[in-house]
Structure formats: structure tokens, C-alpha cells
Amino acid sequence: MKKNVTRFLLLAFAFAFIGCNSDDKADENANTIEITLQEKFETPTFTVLDITASDAGATANYEWIMTKNPVNQVTDSIVGNTKDLRFTAIYAGSYEFTLNVTAANKKGTKNTIVNVTNETANFNPYITRIFDFDPAPGMFANDIYKEGNSKEDVMKTALGRISETNVGYLLDLGGFGGSIVVGFDHTVVNVPGTSDFRVYGGDVTNSAVAKANPPAPGLIYVAYDKNKNGKPDADEWYEIVGSQHAKSNTVKNFKVTYHKKAAGEPLVTSSALFLDYEHVFCENNQGETFYLARPRSRKEFYPLWASQTSVSYEGLKLDVDFTPLRPNQTTLWYSTPPEWGYVNAVNPDIDIDWAVDKNGNKANLPGIDFIKVVNCVSEPMGLCQQQSSMATVFAGAGDLHILKKYNLKQVNK
């Protein structure tokens, strides 16, 4: 009898233990988020890799952690907080990541490895393409134009000045609103905490001394080729916010309209130096009207390949502390270049993390493929109340990461 009782108690304890163990596993599974994530990826350097994970619901929080970094051995750094991770590497090696997901009282973890190989192509660190060249009317707007040239011809000539090298050949963007759109043959990587590319322009190293025709700063817009179609689409542009953006004397939504002189309209001149005092009629949305006066030694100010007879530009206008050296003259003046974040700034290096969307929110771009530069200065120049003689000059851009990786010369610092 005692043996039967003993067997019964042992069986009872065994069933109870098994039951509790099953309940624990059930509870554990109920609190676990199942994550679907590819275990291993292969990608070359300077290429954006989209790492996608399964969706854990609208309330889920995601945290991507780099657990192995073959470059600087820094680990356990948070590199993303969205469901998917866009990753780009400059150097080859094996990178390891952990994705942690939480939703309410549930948690999930998944690991993945990215094996990065060196790029097979020899990427050019400098600009290789011009998508648009639209100088506003100005003294040098037709500097590279030859009779009979189309816009495509002019862009080809412009690319020859800034392609694959950087030795100070300047492109003039004309007055306020003049612009250029250029591109690289690869994605410039956005490396956190460091500058990513350099813009080249005019000399602003000695801004305390008056000089003839000092370069105006240019706004910078950047675009990442997210749909991989090889061209900058309208919805891909983000503005680089520089040192002047938040200043009280920066004007938003400033607009200038330039009117081309009609064929046969008489010239207005009484000087051996000037061909036409009323060469291009201009008006802005601040209630000001003025003319651009054309010297005899200069070409037509209005782009000669343009078919339209008037053109308007609207955008941000920066103040550069413009002061003429002498009243009513147009050859020498003082100006103060911005500190950073623009073409023709004191610091020419740009951090892609400065890019924001149209609402001012950080863009969080993995890198950029295209750059747009826009003249953002319109100043009274004295003679005939001429404005916008301060032109933005642009000589290209360089990928700082490629220049550093291959120890290439960084010019025009």
C-alpha cells in the first residue's frame, strides 16, 4: 500500500512540474516578438544597403546596435531607431548588428552580419555631371557662352571646368537666384560626427580687406537618389542649414524678377565706360525696382541661350554686411562671408547631417548623390542702384571620405 501511495505522489509531482514548465514556456513565448531578419548581407563600399526587418506593429520601438565595427573597434553604438536600417560603409570588413524591438510588455532580439567588400569601380571624388545650369542675369552670366551655343553646349563647357579636378576654375551663377545642379558618380556617405564633402568657390580668406567682385555665398541643397534612377527628382531635395539661417537679418521668401530688354529698344548711355545704364530691368517683392548697367567691356547680362524674356527667382536671402569702399561706385566693397554651411563660406566643409526637409526637420540622409547651389545675395551696388552684381562662384565639390581613404590631395582649403 505504501509503495502505491509513493508512486502516486511521484507521478503527481512529475505532472505538476511538467505543467508548470509548459506554462512558463507559454508565458515566455507570449512576451516574445518574433523578428524576421536576414542573417547575412553582402555589399560593396560607398553603396547604400537597405536592411529590412519584419513589422512589429504601430506601437513598436526599434533599436539597431552595431556590436562589431572592424574600422575603429567602437561597439554597442546605436545606429538606427526605425524598423529598417540604411547602412553604408567606407571601409571593407565584417560589421555586426543587433536589432532590439519592444512593444508594450513584449521584447524581441535578432542579429545580422554585413560583409562589406571594396568597391569594384574607381569612384571619382569630384563632380562628374551637371544636370542644370541656370545663371541669373549678371555681369559674367555669359562668360562661357559662345555664339550659337545651346544650353546643353554651355553645360558641357561648364562641366569641363569643374570635372575630375579642382584648380580654381570658377563658374559664375549670376545674380540672386542663379543656380547649378551637379552630381557625383557615387553616393557620398553620411558619416556621423564628421564633415562629408567640401564645396569649392572663390577666395574668402581675407574678408577684412576690400576686393573687386568678392564672391557671394550660395545656398546648398542636397539630394539622395532614393529611387536609383540616376537623376535628382523634385521630392529628393533637402536644404543645408548654415550659420546664417537663423539670423534676424536673413530674409525668407525674397523674390527678384529680371526683365530682358526688348530687341530694338534704345540703349541708355552717356559714358565711354557703359554701353547701357538700363540693360536689365529688375524688381523685387520688397517694393524696389532697379537696373543692371552693362559696361562696354562685358557681354550681355541676360543668358543668351535662354528663350524667356523675364524670369523670377524666390528663396532665402542672406545679409553679408555689404559696404561700398566709396559711395556710388561698383568696383570695391567690404563684405563678411558666412562661417559655415554655404558655398563661399569660411569653412568649405559640409556635414550631411545639416540637411533638413521643407518643415525644418532633420533629413537623416544615408548619403547624397546630387548638390544644388543657389545665389542668395542681392545688394545695392551704387551706380544706377544696381543690385546683385555680387555673384556666387562655384568650382565643384569633393567627397572628403574618398579623398581621405585614398590619401588624395585636398585642394582649395
Short mmCIF file of C-alpha atoms in Angstrom, two decimals, residues 61-303:
data_model
loop_
_atom_site.label_atom_id
_atom_site.label_comp_id
_atom_site.label_asym_id
_atom_site.label_seq_id
_atom_site.Cartn_x
_atom_site.Cartn_y
_atom_site.Cartn_z
CA ASN A 61 10.12 50.69 -30.82
CA TYR A 62 13.22 49.67 -32.75
CA GLU A 63 16.88 49.98 -31.79
CA TRP A 64 19.73 48.96 -34.07
CA ILE A 65 23.08 48.48 -32.29
CA MET A 66 26.42 47.97 -34.02
CA THR A 67 28.08 45.22 -31.99
CA LYS A 68 31.16 44.83 -34.19
CA ASN A 69 32.94 47.60 -36.07
CA PRO A 70 36.11 46.50 -37.91
CA VAL A 71 37.23 50.08 -38.57
CA ASN A 72 37.61 51.74 -35.19
CA GLN A 73 36.50 48.92 -32.88
CA VAL A 74 33.79 51.14 -31.37
CA THR A 75 30.91 48.84 -30.41
CA ASP A 76 27.48 48.99 -28.80
CA SER A 77 26.69 52.24 -30.59
CA ILE A 78 23.08 52.93 -31.56
CA VAL A 79 22.95 53.44 -35.35
CA GLY A 80 19.18 53.48 -36.01
CA ASN A 81 15.75 53.67 -34.40
CA THR A 82 13.39 52.75 -37.24
CA LYS A 83 12.15 49.39 -38.47
CA ASP A 84 14.63 49.30 -41.33
CA LEU A 85 18.28 50.34 -41.34
CA ARG A 86 20.10 52.04 -44.20
CA PHE A 87 23.79 51.27 -43.90
CA THR A 88 26.77 52.49 -45.92
CA ALA A 89 30.43 51.77 -45.26
CA ILE A 90 33.61 53.43 -46.48
CA TYR A 91 35.95 50.62 -45.45
CA ALA A 92 35.66 46.87 -46.09
CA GLY A 93 35.16 44.38 -43.28
CA SER A 94 32.55 42.46 -41.33
CA TYR A 95 30.03 44.60 -39.45
CA GLU A 96 27.63 43.05 -36.94
CA PHE A 97 24.31 44.45 -35.74
CA THR A 98 21.68 43.60 -33.15
CA LEU A 99 18.08 44.70 -33.58
CA ASN A 100 16.09 45.10 -30.36
CA VAL A 101 12.32 45.50 -30.65
CA THR A 102 9.89 46.36 -27.84
CA ALA A 103 6.11 46.73 -27.94
CA ALA A 104 4.08 47.04 -24.71
CA ASN A 105 5.45 44.24 -22.48
CA LYS A 106 6.92 42.25 -25.37
CA LYS A 107 10.54 42.12 -26.49
CA GLY A 108 12.48 40.64 -29.37
CA THR A 109 16.12 40.47 -30.49
CA LYS A 110 17.76 39.48 -33.76
CA ASN A 111 21.32 39.63 -35.06
CA THR A 112 22.68 40.13 -38.57
CA ILE A 113 26.08 40.45 -40.25
CA VAL A 114 27.05 42.76 -43.13
CA ASN A 115 30.15 41.76 -45.08
CA VAL A 116 31.47 44.82 -46.90
CA THR A 117 33.85 44.44 -49.84
CA ASN A 118 35.88 47.18 -51.51
CA GLU A 119 34.18 48.91 -54.43
CA THR A 120 34.99 47.46 -57.83
CA ALA A 121 34.72 50.83 -59.62
CA ASN A 122 37.22 53.64 -59.23
CA PHE A 123 34.88 56.33 -57.99
CA ASN A 124 35.77 59.91 -58.80
CA PRO A 125 35.93 62.08 -55.67
CA TYR A 126 34.84 65.16 -57.66
CA ILE A 127 31.80 66.24 -59.65
CA THR A 128 31.20 64.23 -62.82
CA ARG A 129 27.81 65.52 -64.05
CA ILE A 130 25.88 68.77 -64.47
CA PHE A 131 22.11 68.35 -64.60
CA ASP A 132 21.17 72.02 -64.86
CA PHE A 133 22.95 75.36 -65.21
CA ASP A 134 20.72 78.39 -64.77
CA PRO A 135 22.69 81.58 -64.04
CA ALA A 136 20.59 84.62 -63.24
CA PRO A 137 21.32 87.81 -65.24
CA GLY A 138 24.67 89.21 -64.18
CA MET A 139 28.00 90.56 -65.35
CA PHE A 140 29.50 87.12 -66.09
CA ALA A 141 26.36 85.08 -66.80
CA ASN A 142 27.55 84.53 -70.40
CA ASP A 143 31.20 84.09 -69.53
CA ILE A 144 31.44 80.60 -71.07
CA TYR A 145 28.83 81.13 -73.80
CA LYS A 146 29.85 81.05 -77.46
CA GLU A 147 27.66 82.20 -80.31
CA GLY A 148 25.19 79.55 -81.35
CA ASN A 149 25.55 77.51 -78.14
CA SER A 150 22.52 75.72 -76.73
CA LYS A 151 22.03 75.26 -73.00
CA GLU A 152 23.44 71.72 -73.37
CA ASP A 153 26.56 73.14 -75.02
CA VAL A 154 27.03 75.60 -72.16
CA MET A 155 26.62 72.84 -69.56
CA LYS A 156 29.20 70.71 -71.35
CA THR A 157 31.67 73.60 -71.22
CA ALA A 158 30.82 74.20 -67.56
CA LEU A 159 31.46 70.56 -66.68
CA GLY A 160 34.87 70.80 -68.32
CA ARG A 161 35.77 73.47 -65.78
CA ILE A 162 34.84 71.52 -62.65
CA SER A 163 35.02 67.84 -63.67
CA GLU A 164 37.54 65.46 -62.10
CA THR A 165 39.73 68.20 -60.76
CA ASN A 166 39.75 71.34 -58.72
CA VAL A 167 42.19 74.03 -59.62
CA GLY A 168 40.14 77.17 -59.22
CA TYR A 169 38.19 77.30 -62.49
CA LEU A 170 35.11 79.23 -61.42
CA LEU A 171 31.56 79.10 -62.74
CA ASP A 172 29.60 82.32 -62.29
CA LEU A 173 25.95 81.86 -61.24
CA GLY A 174 24.97 85.46 -61.90
CA GLY A 175 22.71 87.40 -59.54
CA PHE A 176 20.21 86.35 -56.89
CA GLY A 177 18.58 83.02 -57.73
CA GLY A 178 21.18 81.81 -60.24
CA SER A 179 21.84 78.10 -59.74
CA ILE A 180 23.62 74.94 -60.79
CA VAL A 181 22.76 71.26 -60.17
CA VAL A 182 25.64 68.77 -60.15
CA GLY A 183 26.20 65.14 -59.27
CA PHE A 184 28.79 62.53 -58.25
CA ASP A 185 29.28 59.09 -59.80
CA HIS A 186 28.57 57.51 -56.40
CA THR A 187 26.82 58.19 -53.10
CA VAL A 188 28.75 60.45 -50.72
CA VAL A 189 28.40 58.64 -47.40
CA ASN A 190 26.94 60.43 -44.37
CA VAL A 191 29.39 59.56 -41.59
CA PRO A 192 28.03 60.68 -38.17
CA GLY A 193 30.04 63.34 -36.38
CA THR A 194 32.21 64.44 -39.30
CA SER A 195 32.15 66.53 -42.49
CA ASP A 196 31.29 64.59 -45.62
CA PHE A 197 32.02 66.80 -48.64
CA ARG A 198 33.72 70.07 -49.49
CA VAL A 199 32.42 72.80 -51.79
CA TYR A 200 34.87 74.90 -53.78
CA GLY A 201 34.37 78.54 -54.68
CA GLY A 202 36.05 81.92 -54.53
CA ASP A 203 38.63 83.33 -52.16
CA VAL A 204 37.14 84.47 -48.83
CA THR A 205 40.26 84.01 -46.73
CA ASN A 206 40.88 87.74 -46.23
CA SER A 207 37.39 89.13 -45.77
CA ALA A 208 38.53 92.23 -43.86
CA VAL A 209 40.10 93.73 -46.98
CA ALA A 210 38.01 95.23 -49.79
CA LYS A 211 38.41 93.45 -53.11
CA ALA A 212 36.91 93.64 -56.55
CA ASN A 213 33.85 91.46 -57.03
CA PRO A 214 34.02 89.35 -53.86
CA PRO A 215 32.07 86.09 -54.20
CA ALA A 216 28.60 85.90 -52.74
CA PRO A 217 27.64 82.90 -50.63
CA GLY A 218 25.46 80.22 -52.18
CA LEU A 219 22.74 78.16 -50.57
CA ILE A 220 23.35 74.41 -50.75
CA TYR A 221 20.68 71.78 -51.34
CA VAL A 222 21.45 68.06 -51.38
CA ALA A 223 19.60 65.02 -52.70
CA TYR A 224 19.90 61.28 -52.15
CA ASP A 225 18.97 59.15 -55.16
CA LYS A 226 16.49 57.01 -53.23
CA ASN A 227 14.76 55.58 -56.31
CA LYS A 228 18.11 54.84 -58.02
CA ASN A 229 17.11 56.43 -61.33
CA GLY A 230 20.37 58.38 -61.64
CA LYS A 231 18.85 61.85 -61.58
CA PRO A 232 17.71 64.33 -58.90
CA ASP A 233 13.92 64.25 -58.58
CA ALA A 234 11.95 67.17 -57.16
CA ASP A 235 10.94 65.34 -53.98
CA GLU A 236 14.52 64.39 -53.09
CA TRP A 237 15.95 67.84 -52.26
CA TYR A 238 16.90 68.94 -48.73
CA GLU A 239 18.39 72.25 -47.63
CA ILE A 240 21.70 72.55 -45.78
CA VAL A 241 21.16 74.85 -42.79
CA GLY A 242 24.22 77.02 -42.24
CA SER A 243 25.41 79.66 -39.79
CA GLN A 244 23.28 82.48 -41.28
CA HIS A 245 19.90 80.75 -41.46
CA ALA A 246 18.67 81.74 -38.00
CA LYS A 247 19.94 85.35 -38.04
CA SER A 248 17.41 88.16 -37.80
CA ASN A 249 18.61 89.90 -40.99
CA THR A 250 18.11 86.79 -43.13
CA VAL A 251 15.06 87.29 -45.37
CA LYS A 252 12.77 84.38 -46.25
CA ASN A 253 10.76 84.21 -49.48
CA PHE A 254 12.73 87.02 -51.12
CA LYS A 255 11.82 87.29 -54.80
CA VAL A 256 13.52 89.00 -57.74
CA THR A 257 12.21 89.25 -61.33
CA TYR A 258 14.58 90.08 -64.21
CA HIS A 259 13.25 91.52 -67.49
CA LYS A 260 15.22 91.21 -70.71
CA LYS A 261 15.42 94.32 -72.85
CA ALA A 262 13.27 94.05 -75.95
CA ALA A 263 15.02 93.79 -79.30
CA GLY A 264 15.44 97.23 -80.84
CA GLU A 265 14.83 99.10 -77.59
CA PRO A 266 17.27 102.05 -77.47
CA LEU A 267 20.32 101.96 -75.21
CA VAL A 268 20.60 104.45 -72.38
CA THR A 269 24.17 105.68 -72.20
CA SER A 270 26.27 108.80 -71.90
CA SER A 271 29.55 107.25 -70.85
CA ALA A 272 32.56 105.80 -72.59
CA LEU A 273 32.62 103.03 -69.96
CA PHE A 274 29.00 101.89 -70.08
CA LEU A 275 27.09 100.58 -73.06
CA ASP A 276 23.67 100.70 -71.38
CA TYR A 277 22.69 102.06 -67.96
CA GLU A 278 19.28 100.36 -68.24
CA HIS A 279 20.42 97.00 -69.51
CA VAL A 280 18.23 94.63 -67.43
CA PHE A 281 15.19 95.89 -65.50
CA CYS A 282 14.72 94.23 -62.11
CA GLU A 283 12.07 94.30 -59.38
CA ASN A 284 11.77 92.52 -56.05
CA ASN A 285 8.97 91.79 -53.60
CA GLN A 286 10.31 94.41 -51.19
CA GLY A 287 8.93 97.19 -53.42
CA GLU A 288 12.28 98.01 -55.05
CA THR A 289 12.98 98.43 -58.78
CA PHE A 290 16.39 98.91 -60.35
CA TYR A 291 18.50 98.31 -63.45
CA LEU A 292 21.65 96.34 -64.10
CA ALA A 293 24.03 98.59 -66.01
CA ARG A 294 26.19 96.94 -68.68
CA PRO A 295 29.81 98.06 -69.16
CA ARG A 296 31.11 98.19 -72.74
CA SER A 297 33.67 95.51 -71.90
CA ARG A 298 31.08 92.91 -70.84
CA LYS A 299 28.80 90.54 -72.71
CA GLU A 300 25.04 90.61 -72.48
CA PHE A 301 23.91 90.04 -68.85
CA TYR A 302 20.81 88.00 -69.68
CA PRO A 303 21.74 84.35 -70.55
#
